[in-house]
XYZ file of C-alpha atoms in Angstrom:
140
model
C 0.000 0.000 0.000
C 2.801 2.432 0.796
C 4.390 1.708 -2.581
C 1.165 2.683 -4.375
C 0.848 5.926 -2.374
C 4.521 6.698 -2.965
C 4.262 6.081 -6.722
C 1.077 8.178 -6.936
C 2.702 11.101 -5.118
C 5.812 10.755 -7.241
C 3.727 10.883 -10.425
C 1.956 14.066 -9.225
C 5.272 15.726 -8.428
C 6.813 14.820 -11.778
C 3.700 15.956 -13.637
C 3.922 19.374 -11.961
C 7.590 19.684 -12.743
C 7.197 18.806 -16.402
C 4.139 20.996 -16.818
C 6.104 24.025 -15.631
C 8.705 23.606 -18.361
C 6.374 23.984 -21.331
C 7.370 27.047 -23.339
C 4.701 28.808 -25.346
C 5.839 30.973 -28.216
C 3.538 33.573 -29.682
C 4.185 34.513 -33.274
C 2.572 37.726 -34.476
C 0.569 37.780 -37.659
C 2.638 39.815 -40.107
C -0.377 40.483 -42.342
C -2.336 42.160 -39.531
C -1.524 45.879 -39.337
C -4.076 46.871 -36.682
C -2.827 48.678 -33.596
C -4.115 47.583 -30.216
C -5.832 50.531 -28.567
C -7.970 50.957 -25.500
C -11.179 52.932 -25.251
C -9.794 55.809 -23.212
C -5.989 55.544 -23.064
C -5.548 59.013 -21.586
C -7.012 57.797 -18.290
C -3.733 55.988 -17.601
C -1.715 59.226 -17.606
C -1.194 60.770 -14.177
C -2.428 64.346 -14.096
C -0.589 65.493 -10.960
C 3.144 65.671 -10.421
C 3.121 64.012 -6.993
C 1.421 60.821 -8.187
C 3.459 60.707 -11.385
C 6.658 61.076 -9.370
C 5.567 58.208 -7.130
C 5.095 55.858 -10.114
C 1.321 56.469 -10.340
C 0.731 55.615 -6.679
C -1.963 58.228 -6.084
C -4.103 55.750 -4.162
C -1.598 55.529 -1.305
C -1.138 59.283 -0.783
C -3.006 61.662 1.473
C -6.088 63.491 0.196
C -5.603 66.496 -2.069
C -7.361 68.100 -5.021
C -6.191 65.361 -7.387
C -7.742 62.549 -5.353
C -10.617 62.588 -7.833
C -8.557 60.569 -10.315
C -7.181 57.937 -7.935
C -9.742 57.494 -5.157
C -12.609 60.013 -5.020
C -13.659 58.974 -1.518
C -10.436 60.475 -0.109
C -11.966 63.948 -0.502
C -14.141 63.383 2.553
C -10.995 62.877 4.648
C -9.090 65.932 3.421
C -7.601 68.274 6.009
C -8.575 71.505 4.225
C -12.225 72.329 3.607
C -11.852 72.797 -0.142
C -9.225 72.618 -2.816
C -8.671 73.186 -6.498
C -6.021 71.846 -8.837
C -5.119 72.785 -12.397
C -2.505 70.967 -14.460
C -1.191 71.100 -17.983
C 0.927 68.153 -19.105
C 2.608 68.231 -22.512
C 2.565 64.524 -23.313
C 5.309 63.102 -25.560
C 6.640 66.635 -26.024
C 9.892 65.514 -27.639
C 8.024 63.632 -30.385
C 5.049 65.856 -31.242
C 3.988 69.348 -30.241
C 0.199 69.122 -30.143
C -0.412 66.283 -27.658
C -1.285 67.429 -24.138
C -3.405 66.660 -21.111
C -5.286 69.392 -19.269
C -6.980 68.738 -15.944
C -9.087 70.879 -13.594
C -10.330 69.389 -10.354
C -12.187 70.738 -7.321
C -13.425 69.305 -4.043
C -15.465 70.719 -1.180
C -15.710 68.889 2.116
C -19.247 69.444 3.412
C -18.661 67.995 6.865
C -16.397 65.372 8.420
C -18.122 62.521 6.611
C -19.154 63.850 3.201
C -17.695 65.751 0.282
C -18.500 66.902 -3.241
C -15.817 66.647 -5.907
C -15.653 67.280 -9.615
C -13.027 67.143 -12.319
C -12.698 68.010 -15.979
C -10.017 66.296 -18.059
C -9.147 67.227 -21.634
C -6.713 65.187 -23.688
C -5.723 66.424 -27.117
C -3.858 64.067 -29.411
C -3.643 66.341 -32.407
C -6.634 65.552 -34.590
C -8.529 63.605 -31.901
C -9.589 64.984 -28.553
C -11.076 63.213 -25.544
C -13.026 64.804 -22.725
C -13.982 63.297 -19.398
C -16.212 65.044 -16.883
C -16.547 63.381 -13.497
C -18.653 64.560 -10.554
C -18.827 62.603 -7.301
C -20.725 63.028 -4.063
C -19.663 60.947 -1.101
C -21.763 60.615 2.035
C -20.278 58.343 4.663
C-alpha cells in the first residue's frame, strides 16, 4: 500500500515539474496591421506631479485636489475644507507638439463625513480629442 501511495505522489510531483517547463511561443501575424488601442488611453496618464513622481501611486497618498482621479472617496478625509487643482501636461513633447493633457479638479468637504468633488479632463492628441467630466458626491 505504501508503494502505491509513494508512486502516486511521485507521479503528481513529476507531472507538476514537467508541466512548468512547457514554453509557449507567440508569433505575431505579419499580415495584420491593426494597432491595439484601449477605449480611453488618456485615463492611464497621471495628471498630478506628486502621483506621477511616485510611479502612479496616487491611491496611497493623502487626500488632495487630485484625489478625484485615484480614489474620489479620499476627498471626505481631506484636512482643508476645499481645494482646487489645475494641471497642464505636454505629453510626448519631444516627439510631437500638439499632444497634451489638461486637468481641472475641485473638491469641497461638506462635513467630516461627506464631500463633493468634480473634475474636468481634456486630452488632445492632435486631430482627436477626448473629454472626461466626473462629478462625485460621497456621504459616509
